[in-house]
Amino acid sequence: MKKKQNIIDTATKLFSRQGFDGTTTLQIAREAGVTEPLIYYHFEGKDDLFTRIIENSFNTYFDRLKSLPAETTTQFEKIENLVALHFRFVREMPDEIYLAFSTCPAKLKDKSHVCSKKLEKQRKWLGTYLSSCLSTGIAGNEFHSVQIKETVSLLYALILGIVRQRGLHLNMLKGMSGTTIEFCRRSLVK
Amino acid sequence: MKKKQNIIDTATKLFSRQGFDGTTTLQIAREAGVTEPLIYYHFEGKDDLFTRIIENSFNTYFDRLKSLPAETTTQFEKIENLVALHFRFVREMPDEIYLAFSTCPAKLKDKSHVCSKKLEKQRKWLGTYLSSCLSTGIAGNEFHSVQIKETVSLLYALILGIVRQRGLHLNMLKGMSGTTIEFCRRSLVK
Amino acid sequence: MKKKQNIIDTATKLFSRQGFDGTTTLQIAREAGVTEPLIYYHFEGKDDLFTRIIENSFNTYFDRLKSLPAETTTQFEKIENLVALHFRFVREMPDEIYLAFSTCPAKLKDKSHVCSKKLEKQRKWLGTYLSSCLSTGIAGNEFHSVQIKETVSLLYALILGIVRQRGLHLNMLKGMSGTTIEFCRRSLVK
Amino acid sequence: MKKKQNIIDTATKLFSRQGFDGTTTLQIAREAGVTEPLIYYHFEGKDDLFTRIIENSFNTYFDRLKSLPAETTTQFEKIENLVALHFRFVREMPDEIYLAFSTCPAKLKDKSHVCSKKLEKQRKWLGTYLSSCLSTGIAGNEFHSVQIKETVSLLYALILGIVRQRGLHLNMLKGMSGTTIEFCRRSLVK
DNA sequence: CATGAATGAGATTTCATTCAT
DNA sequence: GATGAATGAAATCTCATTCAT
């Protein structure tokens, strides 16, 4: 069973760095220290392996989202928590979150594919979370009265950009988290 | 000659949507309304076609960057111009700028590849531009005294996120440009 | 285009002698004097190649069936013609008719597969032809009053057995045709 | 021990319906409710399993043939007995007799393989039995003076066709047995 | 007896690329 | 310029078989 996990770990790394089509099963097998057919023993095929990894990544991600505190004294704390969560995730599981924000583009053509569905769910979740934050914050006079839809897209873009940036290392990320939160705070909070 | 352009246009679209490895020469040929050998008549191969497209995309991009006004009354105008430029680019040439921000991940392993070099150049250019803006703005008491390196990364992430967001349509993009600029202004300008 | 025909001919021979699953694409390619990918250039895959061959075989077979004289002085002539037709077919295109009577058993599980449909059509055609012969012949006092359904099955079995017998060579087949027809005549005709 | 029989039964069914090459050891294991290695515990391999089944089927078949009454008042009774025997066999053990008449075509290339030998033996046995019947019957003025070799082949074809016809159900088979015997009687007996 | 895990050999298929015209 | 036919190399996947337990 150690070998199955090896396959998953190696594949996660390779898929997130080279893309689905840029990674061969032979490469996965070699780097995982197994033979190719073992991949087919544990998974139905390359597609299935990929799908499982995407599901795993999204599930871990959604679990973290769900554990965000529902009650906060200010609305901005919610945004702060969300941004901090993503920075932490990028530090701890950069490959997984990268995949959760950039699943195989070719697979997104099929709207019924797991990739499409999970990505859709993610977008909706973040959209709802941020919209609710913003409108409550504006109504409660905590926030400037920004355009909600546009600001949601902007914040989503910011998070996406953070997750996608490869080559940012630990030290940098730590500093960025605070800087980013303050950046948002000055923009939003009155 | 119309056919050569067809090939380039189709390939640009497909590469940006399915990635380099996810796109086959046959697919390009079919969608461009030509046969495969014609691709080899006009280009040295799939790699060459890709490289040309990447170069084109980056060159157009760099041309625009260079045409940004060098002198502005405030430093924030520079940032405003930069953000507005990217929004305009996304509206006008979404596939090209997408490629300029997300070239083939597999090819980036080779640091001497055109993709790596152009991306490096892009990062440096934006880094320099933003750093200079920020430090001058802070020195001139125009901006809050933010951490420069981290804020540069943050702004780069924001731009990257905007470019990567597929499925944002014209109306949305127009509104977002102003919202984003105001968002940044409130964060930065005293 | 000669090579495409080579593939078809070789595949027909091999499929009919070793079965679908017992024949590899490499074997077909080698014996046809081509490389494996050429099979995939001309056909969608091994399945498609097989299907085309089955269709061809059945089409040739049905064409011959349709060219049987519709009007005969006696009903037995119809049976005679049918039996003679099969013997001629076995002599001229043994592989094709073998396939038309014994398409890939595994494929017959799928009732919507070409194999199933053509075989069904064949059974119906022969069943209708023979039933009509027999009932007319019995009504017209030409034939003994045999049980129709059972006799149809019996004659179908006889034809099937003739087609399936490998290793019967020309001389033998020629003699058998007449012997078989006389055998049937003595059984049926009063 | 029940499991070993399960394997044999399942394999017999599958081999006779999908052919040797169209049946995988995994499929046999699954349908028999065991795991693959158990097949290798009880048999030397897939080939061995197949060979045993073929041998069993032929042995059962030959046992029945040998139990045919050696002495009969007429020669036609011998033919009647033979035809009836096959119909009974088809009703009772359709898969086994199917295999005895249609062993793996690929294996028949090897003349020293059990399949080839048993099939050869079967052909010889039936050939001898029928030839002797016919010549005795003709000499004794019981039969029309038909061509012996050809008629033997014809009767073999008839039996083969009956055995090969899948999808004939019980009721039909019962009726066919009598009809077939009468058909032959009218043809042969003066 | 029995199995989960694993593999070597090979089958099917894809794809960038080239050749002959 | 342009194409239909063809291919070498490699990718995905299957399968009979074995090993460790």
mmCIF file of N, CA, C and O in Angstrom, chain A residues 14 17-19 21-22 27 101-102 105-106 109 123 144 146-147 149-151 153-158 160-162 164-166 168 171-172 175-176 179-180 182-184 186-188, chain B residues 14 17-19 21-22 27 31 101-102 105-106 109 123 144 146-147 149-151 153-158 160-162 164-166 168 171-172 175-176 179-180 182-184 186-188:
data_model
loop_
_atom_site.group_PDB
_atom_site.id
_atom_site.type_symbol
_atom_site.label_atom_id
_atom_site.label_comp_id
_atom_site.label_asym_id
_atom_site.label_seq_id
_atom_site.Cartn_x
_atom_site.Cartn_y
_atom_site.Cartn_z
ATOM 1 N N LEU A 14 3.945 15.606 -10.415
ATOM 2 C CA LEU A 14 4.192 15.746 -11.851
ATOM 3 C C LEU A 14 3.027 16.423 -12.580
ATOM 4 O O LEU A 14 3.242 17.293 -13.426
ATOM 5 N N ARG A 17 3.079 20.056 -12.056
ATOM 6 C CA ARG A 17 4.213 20.783 -12.637
ATOM 7 C C ARG A 17 4.321 20.688 -14.139
ATOM 8 O O ARG A 17 4.884 21.553 -14.793
ATOM 9 N N GLN A 18 3.822 19.595 -14.710
ATOM 10 C CA GLN A 18 3.978 19.420 -16.155
ATOM 11 C C GLN A 18 2.642 19.341 -16.858
ATOM 12 O O GLN A 18 2.598 19.201 -18.079
ATOM 13 N N GLY A 19 1.589 19.380 -16.101
ATOM 14 C CA GLY A 19 0.272 19.241 -16.703
ATOM 15 C C GLY A 19 -0.056 17.780 -16.954
ATOM 16 O O GLY A 19 0.829 16.922 -16.914
ATOM 17 N N ASP A 21 -1.188 16.283 -19.773
ATOM 18 C CA ASP A 21 -0.687 15.757 -21.046
ATOM 19 C C ASP A 21 0.827 15.724 -21.119
ATOM 20 O O ASP A 21 1.395 14.974 -21.895
ATOM 21 N N GLY A 22 1.469 16.529 -20.285
ATOM 22 C CA GLY A 22 2.927 16.569 -20.306
ATOM 23 C C GLY A 22 3.569 15.515 -19.419
ATOM 24 O O GLY A 22 4.788 15.423 -19.345
ATOM 25 N N GLN A 27 6.832 7.908 -16.707
ATOM 26 C CA GLN A 27 7.533 8.856 -15.850
ATOM 27 C C GLN A 27 7.033 8.740 -14.405
ATOM 28 O O GLN A 27 7.821 8.707 -13.459
ATOM 29 N N PHE A 101 -6.725 24.903 -8.470
ATOM 30 C CA PHE A 101 -7.010 26.156 -9.177
ATOM 31 C C PHE A 101 -6.696 26.089 -10.664
ATOM 32 O O PHE A 101 -7.013 27.001 -11.405
ATOM 33 N N SER A 102 -6.077 25.008 -11.102
ATOM 34 C CA SER A 102 -5.727 24.931 -12.529
ATOM 35 C C SER A 102 -5.826 23.522 -13.043
ATOM 36 O O SER A 102 -4.875 22.984 -13.579
ATOM 37 N N PRO A 105 -6.758 21.976 -18.441
ATOM 38 C CA PRO A 105 -7.621 22.824 -19.276
ATOM 39 C C PRO A 105 -8.401 22.035 -20.306
ATOM 40 O O PRO A 105 -9.566 22.330 -20.577
ATOM 41 N N ALA A 106 -7.762 21.007 -20.873
ATOM 42 C CA ALA A 106 -8.450 20.228 -21.908
ATOM 43 C C ALA A 106 -9.695 19.544 -21.319
ATOM 44 O O ALA A 106 -10.718 19.412 -21.986
ATOM 45 N N LYS A 109 -13.330 21.224 -21.013
ATOM 46 C CA LYS A 109 -14.275 21.292 -22.134
ATOM 47 C C LYS A 109 -15.515 20.457 -21.847
ATOM 48 O O LYS A 109 -16.600 20.768 -22.317
ATOM 49 N N ARG A 123 -15.667 27.922 -7.401
ATOM 50 C CA ARG A 123 -15.985 29.305 -7.769
ATOM 51 C C ARG A 123 -17.235 29.797 -7.064
ATOM 52 O O ARG A 123 -17.300 30.915 -6.556
ATOM 53 N N HIS A 144 -16.091 50.306 2.587
ATOM 54 C CA HIS A 144 -16.460 51.278 1.562
ATOM 55 C C HIS A 144 -17.513 50.638 0.686
ATOM 56 O O HIS A 144 -17.592 49.412 0.586
ATOM 57 N N VAL A 146 -18.090 49.390 -2.235
ATOM 58 C CA VAL A 146 -17.530 48.941 -3.522
ATOM 59 C C VAL A 146 -18.562 48.179 -4.338
ATOM 60 O O VAL A 146 -19.581 47.736 -3.800
ATOM 61 N N GLN A 147 -18.269 48.007 -5.640
ATOM 62 C CA GLN A 147 -19.134 47.182 -6.493
ATOM 63 C C GLN A 147 -18.880 45.729 -6.132
ATOM 64 O O GLN A 147 -17.737 45.234 -6.237
ATOM 65 N N LYS A 149 -19.913 42.515 -7.290
ATOM 66 C CA LYS A 149 -19.514 41.475 -8.255
ATOM 67 C C LYS A 149 -18.071 41.664 -8.728
ATOM 68 O O LYS A 149 -17.284 40.722 -8.785
ATOM 69 N N GLU A 150 -17.745 42.899 -9.058
ATOM 70 C CA GLU A 150 -16.406 43.176 -9.566
ATOM 71 C C GLU A 150 -15.351 42.927 -8.500
ATOM 72 O O GLU A 150 -14.279 42.389 -8.766
ATOM 73 N N THR A 151 -15.652 43.306 -7.278
ATOM 74 C CA THR A 151 -14.671 43.121 -6.215
ATOM 75 C C THR A 151 -14.477 41.642 -5.897
ATOM 76 O O THR A 151 -13.362 41.193 -5.615
ATOM 77 N N SER A 153 -14.686 39.229 -8.096
ATOM 78 C CA SER A 153 -13.820 38.737 -9.168
ATOM 79 C C SER A 153 -12.377 39.140 -8.934
ATOM 80 O O SER A 153 -11.444 38.367 -9.174
ATOM 81 N N LEU A 154 -12.195 40.346 -8.483
ATOM 82 C CA LEU A 154 -10.858 40.870 -8.207
ATOM 83 C C LEU A 154 -10.182 40.051 -7.110
ATOM 84 O O LEU A 154 -9.021 39.649 -7.234
ATOM 85 N N LEU A 155 -10.924 39.781 -6.042
ATOM 86 C CA LEU A 155 -10.333 39.012 -4.943
ATOM 87 C C LEU A 155 -10.053 37.574 -5.377
ATOM 88 O O LEU A 155 -9.047 36.980 -5.002
ATOM 89 N N TYR A 156 -10.949 37.045 -6.182
ATOM 90 C CA TYR A 156 -10.720 35.701 -6.708
ATOM 91 C C TYR A 156 -9.444 35.690 -7.543
ATOM 92 O O TYR A 156 -8.615 34.786 -7.427
ATOM 93 N N ALA A 157 -9.296 36.705 -8.377
ATOM 94 C CA ALA A 157 -8.092 36.808 -9.210
ATOM 95 C C ALA A 157 -6.852 36.889 -8.340
ATOM 96 O O ALA A 157 -5.836 36.227 -8.612
ATOM 97 N N LEU A 158 -6.931 37.657 -7.293
ATOM 98 C CA LEU A 158 -5.786 37.804 -6.394
ATOM 99 C C LEU A 158 -5.389 36.458 -5.799
ATOM 100 O O LEU A 158 -4.213 36.064 -5.818
ATOM 101 N N LEU A 160 -6.196 33.439 -6.951
ATOM 102 C CA LEU A 160 -5.731 32.601 -8.051
ATOM 103 C C LEU A 160 -4.281 32.913 -8.387
ATOM 104 O O LEU A 160 -3.446 32.018 -8.547
ATOM 105 N N GLY A 161 -3.971 34.185 -8.467
ATOM 106 C CA GLY A 161 -2.603 34.589 -8.808
ATOM 107 C C GLY A 161 -1.601 34.149 -7.764
ATOM 108 O O GLY A 161 -0.488 33.728 -8.093
ATOM 109 N N ILE A 162 -2.002 34.194 -6.513
ATOM 110 C CA ILE A 162 -1.095 33.764 -5.441
ATOM 111 C C ILE A 162 -0.830 32.264 -5.551
ATOM 112 O O ILE A 162 0.295 31.806 -5.425
ATOM 113 N N ARG A 164 -1.107 30.367 -8.168
ATOM 114 C CA ARG A 164 -0.415 30.011 -9.405
ATOM 115 C C ARG A 164 1.058 30.374 -9.411
ATOM 116 O O ARG A 164 1.811 29.869 -10.235
ATOM 117 N N GLN A 165 1.434 31.303 -8.563
ATOM 118 C CA GLN A 165 2.820 31.738 -8.642
ATOM 119 C C GLN A 165 3.776 30.686 -8.125
ATOM 120 O O GLN A 165 3.925 30.491 -6.929
ATOM 121 N N ARG A 166 4.434 30.029 -9.034
ATOM 122 C CA ARG A 166 5.447 29.058 -8.662
ATOM 123 C C ARG A 166 6.738 29.826 -8.381
ATOM 124 O O ARG A 166 6.970 30.907 -8.912
ATOM 125 N N LEU A 168 7.751 31.049 -5.549
ATOM 126 C CA LEU A 168 7.741 31.906 -4.364
ATOM 127 C C LEU A 168 8.108 31.004 -3.197
ATOM 128 O O LEU A 168 7.431 30.005 -2.955
ATOM 129 N N ASN A 171 9.965 32.044 2.903
ATOM 130 C CA ASN A 171 10.140 33.365 3.512
ATOM 131 C C ASN A 171 9.242 34.403 2.861
ATOM 132 O O ASN A 171 8.519 35.137 3.521
ATOM 133 N N MET A 172 9.330 34.411 1.551
ATOM 134 C CA MET A 172 8.544 35.349 0.780
ATOM 135 C C MET A 172 7.058 35.202 1.085
ATOM 136 O O MET A 172 6.359 36.180 1.358
ATOM 137 N N GLY A 175 5.884 36.661 4.468
ATOM 138 C CA GLY A 175 5.729 38.112 4.447
ATOM 139 C C GLY A 175 4.523 38.541 3.630
ATOM 140 O O GLY A 175 3.763 39.429 4.022
ATOM 141 N N MET A 176 4.320 37.840 2.499
ATOM 142 C CA MET A 176 3.238 38.245 1.601
ATOM 143 C C MET A 176 1.861 38.132 2.227
ATOM 144 O O MET A 176 0.957 38.897 1.901
ATOM 145 N N THR A 179 1.198 41.262 4.206
ATOM 146 C CA THR A 179 1.134 42.393 3.280
ATOM 147 C C THR A 179 -0.174 42.381 2.480
ATOM 148 O O THR A 179 -0.831 43.405 2.301
ATOM 149 N N THR A 180 -0.537 41.205 2.023
ATOM 150 C CA THR A 180 -1.751 41.086 1.223
ATOM 151 C C THR A 180 -2.990 41.441 2.054
ATOM 152 O O THR A 180 -3.885 42.156 1.601
ATOM 153 N N GLU A 182 -3.127 43.342 4.682
ATOM 154 C CA GLU A 182 -3.184 44.785 4.939
ATOM 155 C C GLU A 182 -3.599 45.550 3.687
ATOM 156 O O GLU A 182 -4.326 46.532 3.746
ATOM 157 N N PHE A 183 -3.120 45.074 2.561
ATOM 158 C CA PHE A 183 -3.475 45.691 1.281
ATOM 159 C C PHE A 183 -4.991 45.689 1.109
ATOM 160 O O PHE A 183 -5.604 46.702 0.761
ATOM 161 N N CYS A 184 -5.580 44.565 1.371
ATOM 162 C CA CYS A 184 -7.030 44.445 1.234
ATOM 163 C C CYS A 184 -7.745 45.285 2.302
ATOM 164 O O CYS A 184 -8.751 45.932 2.028
ATOM 165 N N ARG A 186 -6.828 48.075 3.798
ATOM 166 C CA ARG A 186 -6.852 49.509 3.471
ATOM 167 C C ARG A 186 -7.827 49.808 2.339
ATOM 168 O O ARG A 186 -8.426 50.872 2.278
ATOM 169 N N SER A 187 -7.974 48.836 1.444
ATOM 170 C CA SER A 187 -8.882 49.047 0.311
ATOM 171 C C SER A 187 -10.343 48.998 0.720
ATOM 172 O O SER A 187 -11.182 49.704 0.179
ATOM 173 N N LEU A 188 -10.611 48.112 1.650
ATOM 174 C CA LEU A 188 -12.013 47.826 1.940
ATOM 175 C C LEU A 188 -12.543 48.545 3.182
ATOM 176 O O LEU A 188 -13.614 49.145 3.147
ATOM 177 N N LEU B 14 -5.795 27.113 -29.720
ATOM 178 C CA LEU B 14 -5.744 25.774 -29.130
ATOM 179 C C LEU B 14 -4.668 25.655 -28.056
ATOM 180 O O LEU B 14 -4.917 25.083 -26.988
ATOM 181 N N ARG B 17 -5.805 27.160 -24.897
ATOM 182 C CA ARG B 17 -6.934 26.523 -24.222
ATOM 183 C C ARG B 17 -6.689 25.093 -23.799
ATOM 184 O O ARG B 17 -7.326 24.599 -22.871
ATOM 185 N N GLN B 18 -5.800 24.419 -24.526
ATOM 186 C CA GLN B 18 -5.577 23.003 -24.200
ATOM 187 C C GLN B 18 -4.140 22.742 -23.806
ATOM 188 O O GLN B 18 -3.794 21.600 -23.494
ATOM 189 N N GLY B 19 -3.321 23.755 -23.857
ATOM 190 C CA GLY B 19 -1.905 23.558 -23.558
ATOM 191 C C GLY B 19 -1.170 22.996 -24.760
ATOM 192 O O GLY B 19 -1.785 22.500 -25.708
ATOM 193 N N ASP B 21 0.930 20.333 -24.889
ATOM 194 C CA ASP B 21 0.880 18.873 -24.998
ATOM 195 C C ASP B 21 -0.522 18.361 -25.278
ATOM 196 O O ASP B 21 -0.683 17.260 -25.778
ATOM 197 N N GLY B 22 -1.512 19.146 -24.952
ATOM 198 C CA GLY B 22 -2.881 18.708 -25.159
ATOM 199 C C GLY B 22 -3.406 19.001 -26.555
ATOM 200 O O GLY B 22 -4.546 18.690 -26.875
ATOM 201 N N GLN B 27 -5.100 18.229 -35.039
ATOM 202 C CA GLN B 27 -6.197 19.090 -34.589
ATOM 203 C C GLN B 27 -6.016 20.509 -35.134
ATOM 204 O O GLN B 27 -6.973 21.121 -35.624
ATOM 205 N N GLU B 31 -8.695 22.186 -37.750
ATOM 206 C CA GLU B 31 -9.445 23.397 -37.396
ATOM 207 C C GLU B 31 -9.012 24.592 -38.240
ATOM 208 O O GLU B 31 -9.769 25.542 -38.403
ATOM 209 N N PHE B 101 1.395 34.648 -19.991
ATOM 210 C CA PHE B 101 1.475 34.457 -18.545
ATOM 211 C C PHE B 101 1.497 32.985 -18.143
ATOM 212 O O PHE B 101 1.708 32.664 -16.989
ATOM 213 N N SER B 102 1.254 32.095 -19.075
ATOM 214 C CA SER B 102 1.220 30.669 -18.718
ATOM 215 C C SER B 102 1.762 29.799 -19.835
ATOM 216 O O SER B 102 1.074 28.930 -20.343
ATOM 217 N N PRO B 105 4.195 24.578 -19.177
ATOM 218 C CA PRO B 105 4.940 24.313 -17.929
ATOM 219 C C PRO B 105 6.114 23.362 -18.156
ATOM 220 O O PRO B 105 7.170 23.535 -17.556
ATOM 221 N N ALA B 106 5.917 22.377 -19.035
ATOM 222 C CA ALA B 106 6.983 21.408 -19.269
ATOM 223 C C ALA B 106 8.214 22.101 -19.863
ATOM 224 O O ALA B 106 9.352 21.759 -19.567
ATOM 225 N N LYS B 109 11.048 23.949 -17.735
ATOM 226 C CA LYS B 109 12.139 23.224 -17.069
ATOM 227 C C LYS B 109 13.475 23.582 -17.721
ATOM 228 O O LYS B 109 14.513 23.557 -17.064
ATOM 229 N N ARG B 123 8.813 38.987 -16.011
ATOM 230 C CA ARG B 123 8.808 39.135 -14.553
ATOM 231 C C ARG B 123 9.738 40.263 -14.115
ATOM 232 O O ARG B 123 9.383 41.070 -13.259
ATOM 233 N N HIS B 144 1.487 54.875 1.077
ATOM 234 C CA HIS B 144 1.779 54.323 2.396
ATOM 235 C C HIS B 144 3.119 53.618 2.305
ATOM 236 O O HIS B 144 3.531 53.172 1.231
ATOM 237 N N VAL B 146 4.537 50.692 2.305
ATOM 238 C CA VAL B 146 4.354 49.235 2.237
ATOM 239 C C VAL B 146 5.688 48.532 2.012
ATOM 240 O O VAL B 146 6.664 49.155 1.604
ATOM 241 N N GLN B 147 5.685 47.218 2.278
ATOM 242 C CA GLN B 147 6.879 46.419 1.981
ATOM 243 C C GLN B 147 6.956 46.242 0.469
ATOM 244 O O GLN B 147 6.032 45.702 -0.154
ATOM 245 N N LYS B 149 8.988 44.463 -1.891
ATOM 246 C CA LYS B 149 9.049 43.166 -2.577
ATOM 247 C C LYS B 149 7.717 42.418 -2.503
ATOM 248 O O LYS B 149 7.224 41.878 -3.494
ATOM 249 N N GLU B 150 7.154 42.405 -1.309
ATOM 250 C CA GLU B 150 5.903 41.670 -1.126
ATOM 251 C C GLU B 150 4.772 42.314 -1.925
ATOM 252 O O GLU B 150 3.948 41.625 -2.527
ATOM 253 N N THR B 151 4.727 43.622 -1.929
ATOM 254 C CA THR B 151 3.654 44.287 -2.660
ATOM 255 C C THR B 151 3.802 44.090 -4.171
ATOM 256 O O THR B 151 2.812 43.930 -4.890
ATOM 257 N N SER B 153 5.046 41.408 -5.571
ATOM 258 C CA SER B 153 4.549 40.051 -5.805
ATOM 259 C C SER B 153 3.026 40.021 -5.780
ATOM 260 O O SER B 153 2.387 39.328 -6.574
ATOM 261 N N LEU B 154 2.459 40.740 -4.857
ATOM 262 C CA LEU B 154 1.009 40.803 -4.723
ATOM 263 C C LEU B 154 0.384 41.385 -5.992
ATOM 264 O O LEU B 154 -0.595 40.851 -6.521
ATOM 265 N N LEU B 155 0.949 42.484 -6.462
ATOM 266 C CA LEU B 155 0.386 43.101 -7.674
ATOM 267 C C LEU B 155 0.583 42.198 -8.889
ATOM 268 O O LEU B 155 -0.295 42.091 -9.749
ATOM 269 N N TYR B 156 1.724 41.511 -8.919
ATOM 270 C CA TYR B 156 1.955 40.572 -10.015
ATOM 271 C C TYR B 156 0.905 39.463 -9.955
ATOM 272 O O TYR B 156 0.321 39.075 -10.980
ATOM 273 N N ALA B 157 0.653 38.966 -8.754
ATOM 274 C CA ALA B 157 -0.358 37.925 -8.581
ATOM 275 C C ALA B 157 -1.716 38.427 -9.048
ATOM 276 O O ALA B 157 -2.463 37.717 -9.742
ATOM 277 N N LEU B 158 -2.047 39.638 -8.711
ATOM 278 C CA LEU B 158 -3.331 40.195 -9.099
ATOM 279 C C LEU B 158 -3.467 40.226 -10.624
ATOM 280 O O LEU B 158 -4.483 39.783 -11.186
ATOM 281 N N LEU B 160 -1.683 38.479 -12.835
ATOM 282 C CA LEU B 160 -1.704 37.087 -13.298
ATOM 283 C C LEU B 160 -3.103 36.500 -13.141
ATOM 284 O O LEU B 160 -3.642 35.860 -14.055
ATOM 285 N N GLY B 161 -3.715 36.730 -12.009
ATOM 286 C CA GLY B 161 -5.043 36.192 -11.757
ATOM 287 C C GLY B 161 -6.069 36.739 -12.725
ATOM 288 O O GLY B 161 -6.963 36.021 -13.187
ATOM 289 N N ILE B 162 -5.935 38.003 -13.059
ATOM 290 C CA ILE B 162 -6.873 38.611 -14.006
ATOM 291 C C ILE B 162 -6.720 37.997 -15.386
ATOM 292 O O ILE B 162 -7.692 37.653 -16.051
ATOM 293 N N ARG B 164 -5.489 35.066 -16.123
ATOM 294 C CA ARG B 164 -5.823 33.645 -16.135
ATOM 295 C C ARG B 164 -7.313 33.368 -16.058
ATOM 296 O O ARG B 164 -7.756 32.269 -16.365
ATOM 297 N N GLN B 165 -8.078 34.337 -15.595
ATOM 298 C CA GLN B 165 -9.501 34.048 -15.425
ATOM 299 C C GLN B 165 -10.211 33.936 -16.754
ATOM 300 O O GLN B 165 -10.502 34.945 -17.398
ATOM 301 N N ARG B 166 -10.484 32.725 -17.139
ATOM 302 C CA ARG B 166 -11.255 32.499 -18.349
ATOM 303 C C ARG B 166 -12.732 32.641 -18.001
ATOM 304 O O ARG B 166 -13.142 32.408 -16.871
ATOM 305 N N LEU B 168 -14.551 35.330 -18.082
ATOM 306 C CA LEU B 168 -15.013 36.679 -17.729
ATOM 307 C C LEU B 168 -15.344 37.378 -19.032
ATOM 308 O O LEU B 168 -14.500 37.475 -19.917
ATOM 309 N N ASN B 171 -18.432 42.848 -20.615
ATOM 310 C CA ASN B 171 -19.054 43.771 -19.668
ATOM 311 C C ASN B 171 -18.372 43.724 -18.306
ATOM 312 O O ASN B 171 -18.008 44.748 -17.727
ATOM 313 N N MET B 172 -18.217 42.509 -17.832
ATOM 314 C CA MET B 172 -17.583 42.289 -16.540
ATOM 315 C C MET B 172 -16.191 42.917 -16.510
ATOM 316 O O MET B 172 -15.826 43.631 -15.581
ATOM 317 N N GLY B 175 -16.084 46.773 -16.191
ATOM 318 C CA GLY B 175 -16.331 47.224 -14.827
ATOM 319 C C GLY B 175 -15.159 46.924 -13.908
ATOM 320 O O GLY B 175 -14.768 47.732 -13.070
ATOM 321 N N MET B 176 -14.577 45.724 -14.099
ATOM 322 C CA MET B 176 -13.502 45.303 -13.203
ATOM 323 C C MET B 176 -12.274 46.208 -13.266
ATOM 324 O O MET B 176 -11.570 46.373 -12.272
ATOM 325 N N THR B 179 -12.825 49.144 -10.983
ATOM 326 C CA THR B 179 -12.896 48.666 -9.599
ATOM 327 C C THR B 179 -11.515 48.269 -9.083
ATOM 328 O O THR B 179 -11.144 48.569 -7.947
ATOM 329 N N THR B 180 -10.773 47.585 -9.936
ATOM 330 C CA THR B 180 -9.442 47.132 -9.531
ATOM 331 C C THR B 180 -8.522 48.325 -9.270
ATOM 332 O O THR B 180 -7.778 48.354 -8.280
ATOM 333 N N GLU B 182 -9.355 51.351 -8.406
ATOM 334 C CA GLU B 182 -9.742 52.025 -7.170
ATOM 335 C C GLU B 182 -9.317 51.217 -5.947
ATOM 336 O O GLU B 182 -8.909 51.755 -4.917
ATOM 337 N N PHE B 183 -9.435 49.923 -6.105
ATOM 338 C CA PHE B 183 -9.030 49.026 -5.017
ATOM 339 C C PHE B 183 -7.561 49.259 -4.670
ATOM 340 O O PHE B 183 -7.189 49.406 -3.503
ATOM 341 N N CYS B 184 -6.763 49.314 -5.700
ATOM 342 C CA CYS B 184 -5.331 49.531 -5.492
ATOM 343 C C CYS B 184 -5.063 50.950 -4.963
ATOM 344 O O CYS B 184 -4.237 51.156 -4.082
ATOM 345 N N ARG B 186 -6.924 52.886 -3.106
ATOM 346 C CA ARG B 186 -7.222 53.032 -1.678
ATOM 347 C C ARG B 186 -6.174 52.341 -0.812
ATOM 348 O O ARG B 186 -5.887 52.761 0.297
ATOM 349 N N SER B 187 -5.614 51.255 -1.363
ATOM 350 C CA SER B 187 -4.607 50.528 -0.603
ATOM 351 C C SER B 187 -3.281 51.267 -0.533
ATOM 352 O O SER B 187 -2.577 51.199 0.470
ATOM 353 N N LEU B 188 -2.966 51.923 -1.610
ATOM 354 C CA LEU B 188 -1.614 52.477 -1.722
ATOM 355 C C LEU B 188 -1.535 53.973 -1.394
ATOM 356 O O LEU B 188 -0.671 54.397 -0.627
#
